[in-house]
CSV table of N, CA and C in Angstrom, one decimal:
chain,number,residue,atom,x,y,z
S,139,LEU,N,109.5,102.3,103.6
S,139,LEU,CA,109.5,102.5,105.1
S,139,LEU,C,109.9,103.9,105.4
S,140,SER,N,109.8,104.8,104.5
S,140,SER,CA,110.1,106.2,104.7
S,140,SER,C,109.0,106.8,105.5
S,141,ILE,N,109.3,107.8,106.3
S,141,ILE,CA,108.4,108.6,107.1
S,141,ILE,C,107.5,107.7,108.0
S,142,ASN,N,108.2,106.9,108.9
S,142,ASN,CA,107.5,106.0,109.8
S,142,ASN,C,107.9,106.1,111.2
S,143,LYS,N,108.7,107.1,111.6
S,143,LYS,CA,109.2,107.3,112.9
S,143,LYS,C,110.0,106.1,113.5
S,144,ILE,N,110.6,105.4,112.6
S,144,ILE,CA,111.5,104.3,113.0
S,144,ILE,C,112.7,104.8,113.7
S,145,SER,N,113.0,104.3,114.9
S,145,SER,CA,114.1,104.8,115.6
S,145,SER,C,115.2,103.7,115.9
S,146,ASP,N,114.8,102.4,115.8
S,146,ASP,CA,115.7,101.4,116.1
S,146,ASP,C,115.7,100.4,114.9
S,147,LEU,N,117.0,100.1,114.5
S,147,LEU,CA,117.2,99.1,113.4
S,147,LEU,C,117.7,97.8,114.0
S,148,SER,N,116.8,96.9,114.3
S,148,SER,CA,117.2,95.6,114.8
S,148,SER,C,118.0,94.9,113.8
S,149,PRO,N,119.2,94.3,114.2
S,149,PRO,CA,120.0,93.5,113.2
S,149,PRO,C,119.2,92.4,112.5
S,150,ASP,N,118.1,91.9,113.1
S,150,ASP,CA,117.4,90.8,112.5
S,150,ASP,C,116.2,91.3,111.6
S,151,LEU,N,116.0,92.6,111.6
S,151,LEU,CA,114.8,93.1,110.9
S,151,LEU,C,114.6,92.7,109.5
S,152,PHE,N,115.6,92.7,108.7
S,152,PHE,CA,115.5,92.3,107.3
S,152,PHE,C,116.3,91.0,107.0
S,153,LYS,N,116.6,90.3,108.0
S,153,LYS,CA,117.5,89.1,107.9
S,153,LYS,C,117.0,88.1,106.8
S,154,ARG,N,115.8,87.9,106.6
S,154,ARG,CA,115.3,86.9,105.6
S,154,ARG,C,115.0,87.5,104.3
S,155,LEU,N,115.1,88.8,104.1
S,155,LEU,CA,114.9,89.4,102.8
S,155,LEU,C,116.2,89.5,102.0
S,156,LEU,N,116.6,88.4,101.6
S,156,LEU,CA,117.9,88.3,100.9
S,156,LEU,C,118.0,88.8,99.5
S,157,SER,N,116.9,89.1,98.9
S,157,SER,CA,116.9,89.6,97.6
S,157,SER,C,116.5,91.1,97.5
S,158,LEU,N,116.5,91.8,98.7
S,158,LEU,CA,116.2,93.2,98.8
S,158,LEU,C,117.2,94.0,97.9
S,159,LYS,N,116.6,94.9,97.0
S,159,LYS,CA,117.5,95.7,96.2
S,159,LYS,C,117.4,97.2,96.5
S,160,TYR,N,116.2,97.6,97.1
S,160,TYR,CA,116.1,99.0,97.4
S,160,TYR,C,115.5,99.1,98.8
S,161,LEU,N,116.1,100.0,99.6
S,161,LEU,CA,115.6,100.2,100.9
S,161,LEU,C,115.6,101.7,101.2
S,162,ASN,N,114.4,102.2,101.4
S,162,ASN,CA,114.3,103.6,101.7
S,162,ASN,C,113.9,103.8,103.2
S,163,LEU,N,114.8,104.2,104.0
S,163,LEU,CA,114.5,104.5,105.4
S,163,LEU,C,114.6,106.0,105.8
S,164,SER,N,114.4,106.8,104.8
S,164,SER,CA,114.6,108.2,104.9
S,164,SER,C,113.4,108.8,105.8
S,165,PHE,N,113.7,109.9,106.4
S,165,PHE,CA,112.7,110.7,107.2
S,165,PHE,C,112.2,109.8,108.3
S,166,ASN,N,113.1,109.2,109.0
S,166,ASN,CA,112.7,108.5,110.3
S,166,ASN,C,113.5,109.1,111.4
S,167,GLU,N,113.6,108.3,112.5
S,167,GLU,CA,114.3,108.9,113.7
S,167,GLU,C,115.5,108.0,114.1
S,168,ILE,N,116.1,107.4,113.1
S,168,ILE,CA,117.3,106.5,113.3
S,168,ILE,C,118.5,107.3,113.8
S,169,GLU,N,119.0,106.8,114.9
S,169,GLU,CA,120.2,107.5,115.5
S,169,GLU,C,121.5,106.6,115.4
S,170,PHE,N,121.3,105.3,115.3
S,170,PHE,CA,122.4,104.4,115.4
S,170,PHE,C,122.3,103.4,114.3
S,171,VAL,N,123.4,103.1,113.6
S,171,VAL,CA,123.5,102.1,112.6
S,171,VAL,C,124.4,101.0,113.1
S,172,ASN,N,123.8,99.8,113.3
S,172,ASN,CA,124.6,98.7,113.8
S,172,ASN,C,125.3,98.0,112.7
S,173,SER,N,126.5,97.5,113.0
S,173,SER,CA,127.4,96.9,111.9
S,173,SER,C,126.8,95.6,111.4
S,174,ASN,N,125.8,95.0,112.0
S,174,ASN,CA,125.2,93.7,111.5
S,174,ASN,C,123.9,93.9,110.8
S,175,PHE,N,123.4,95.1,110.8
S,175,PHE,CA,122.1,95.4,110.2
S,175,PHE,C,122.1,95.0,108.7
S,176,PHE,N,123.1,95.4,108.0
S,176,PHE,CA,123.1,95.2,106.5
S,176,PHE,C,123.9,93.9,106.1
S,177,LYS,N,124.2,93.1,107.0
S,177,LYS,CA,125.1,92.0,106.8
S,177,LYS,C,124.6,91.0,105.7
S,178,ASN,N,123.3,90.8,105.7
S,178,ASN,CA,122.6,89.8,104.8
S,178,ASN,C,122.1,90.5,103.5
S,179,GLN,N,122.3,91.8,103.4
S,179,GLN,CA,121.7,92.5,102.3
S,179,GLN,C,122.7,92.7,101.1
S,180,LYS,N,123.3,91.6,100.7
S,180,LYS,CA,124.3,91.6,99.7
S,180,LYS,C,123.9,92.0,98.3
S,181,LYS,N,122.5,92.0,98.0
S,181,LYS,CA,122.0,92.4,96.7
S,181,LYS,C,121.5,93.8,96.7
S,182,LEU,N,121.6,94.5,97.9
S,182,LEU,CA,121.1,95.8,98.0
S,182,LEU,C,121.8,96.8,97.0
S,183,GLU,N,121.1,97.5,96.2
S,183,GLU,CA,121.7,98.4,95.2
S,183,GLU,C,121.4,99.9,95.6
S,184,ARG,N,120.3,100.1,96.3
S,184,ARG,CA,120.0,101.5,96.7
S,184,ARG,C,119.6,101.5,98.2
S,185,LEU,N,120.3,102.4,98.9
S,185,LEU,CA,120.0,102.6,100.3
S,185,LEU,C,119.8,104.1,100.6
S,186,ASP,N,118.7,104.4,101.2
S,186,ASP,CA,118.5,105.8,101.6
S,186,ASP,C,118.2,105.9,103.1
S,187,LEU,N,119.2,106.6,103.8
S,187,LEU,CA,119.1,106.8,105.2
S,187,LEU,C,119.0,108.3,105.5
S,188,SER,N,118.7,109.1,104.5
S,188,SER,CA,118.7,110.5,104.6
S,188,SER,C,117.6,111.0,105.5
S,189,TYR,N,117.8,112.2,106.1
S,189,TYR,CA,116.9,112.9,107.0
S,189,TYR,C,116.5,112.0,108.2
S,190,ASN,N,117.5,111.5,108.8
S,190,ASN,CA,117.4,110.8,110.1
S,190,ASN,C,118.1,111.6,111.1
S,191,MET,N,118.3,111.0,112.3
S,191,MET,CA,119.0,111.7,113.3
S,191,MET,C,120.3,110.9,113.7
S,192,ILE,N,121.0,110.4,112.7
S,192,ILE,CA,122.1,109.5,112.9
S,192,ILE,C,123.2,110.2,113.6
S,193,LYS,N,123.6,109.6,114.8
S,193,LYS,CA,124.7,110.1,115.6
S,193,LYS,C,125.9,109.2,115.5
S,194,PHE,N,125.7,107.9,115.3
S,194,PHE,CA,126.8,107.0,115.3
S,194,PHE,C,126.6,105.9,114.3
S,195,ILE,N,127.6,105.6,113.5
S,195,ILE,CA,127.6,104.4,112.6
S,195,ILE,C,128.7,103.5,113.0
S,196,GLU,N,128.4,102.3,113.3
S,196,GLU,CA,129.5,101.4,113.7
S,196,GLU,C,130.4,101.1,112.5
S,197,ARG,N,131.6,100.9,112.8
S,197,ARG,CA,132.6,100.5,111.8
S,197,ARG,C,132.2,99.3,111.0
S,198,ASN,N,132.4,99.3,109.7
S,198,ASN,CA,132.1,98.2,108.8
S,198,ASN,C,130.6,98.0,108.7
S,199,SER,N,129.8,98.9,109.0
S,199,SER,CA,128.3,98.8,108.8
S,199,SER,C,127.9,98.5,107.4
S,200,PHE,N,128.6,99.0,106.4
S,200,PHE,CA,128.3,98.9,105.0
S,200,PHE,C,129.2,98.0,104.3
S,201,LEU,N,130.0,97.2,105.0
S,201,LEU,CA,131.0,96.3,104.4
S,201,LEU,C,130.5,95.3,103.4
S,202,TYR,N,129.4,94.8,103.6
S,202,TYR,CA,128.8,93.7,102.8
S,202,TYR,C,128.0,94.2,101.6
S,203,LEU,N,127.9,95.5,101.5
S,203,LEU,CA,127.0,96.1,100.4
S,203,LEU,C,127.8,96.3,99.1
S,204,ASN,N,128.3,95.2,98.6
S,204,ASN,CA,129.2,95.3,97.4
S,204,ASN,C,128.4,95.7,96.1
S,205,ASN,N,127.1,95.6,96.1
S,205,ASN,CA,126.3,95.9,94.9
S,205,ASN,C,125.7,97.3,95.0
S,206,LEU,N,126.0,98.0,96.1
S,206,LEU,CA,125.4,99.3,96.3
S,206,LEU,C,125.8,100.3,95.2
S,207,ILE,N,124.8,100.9,94.6
S,207,ILE,CA,125.0,101.9,93.5
S,207,ILE,C,124.7,103.3,94.0
S,208,GLU,N,123.6,103.4,94.8
S,208,GLU,CA,123.2,104.7,95.3
S,208,GLU,C,123.1,104.6,96.8
S,209,PHE,N,123.7,105.6,97.5
S,209,PHE,CA,123.6,105.6,99.0
S,209,PHE,C,123.4,107.1,99.4
S,210,TYR,N,122.4,107.3,100.2
S,210,TYR,CA,122.0,108.6,100.7
S,210,TYR,C,122.1,108.6,102.2
S,211,LEU,N,122.9,109.5,102.7
S,211,LEU,CA,123.0,109.6,104.1
S,211,LEU,C,122.7,111.0,104.5
């Protein structure tokens, strides 16, 4: 999902993708990271949010990402 001009991360966007291991959201227009967005992504190992316009990240946004190995902001 890189380079898609995504600006809003709805908390329900990946709700049903419980086995998601790699998520690349780089080079978008994301400004805000909601604390519930990654709540169901417990198997996520790689997350790339680099090259966005992030201005605010809610507390505990990455709390449930216990398997995260790589994280790019």
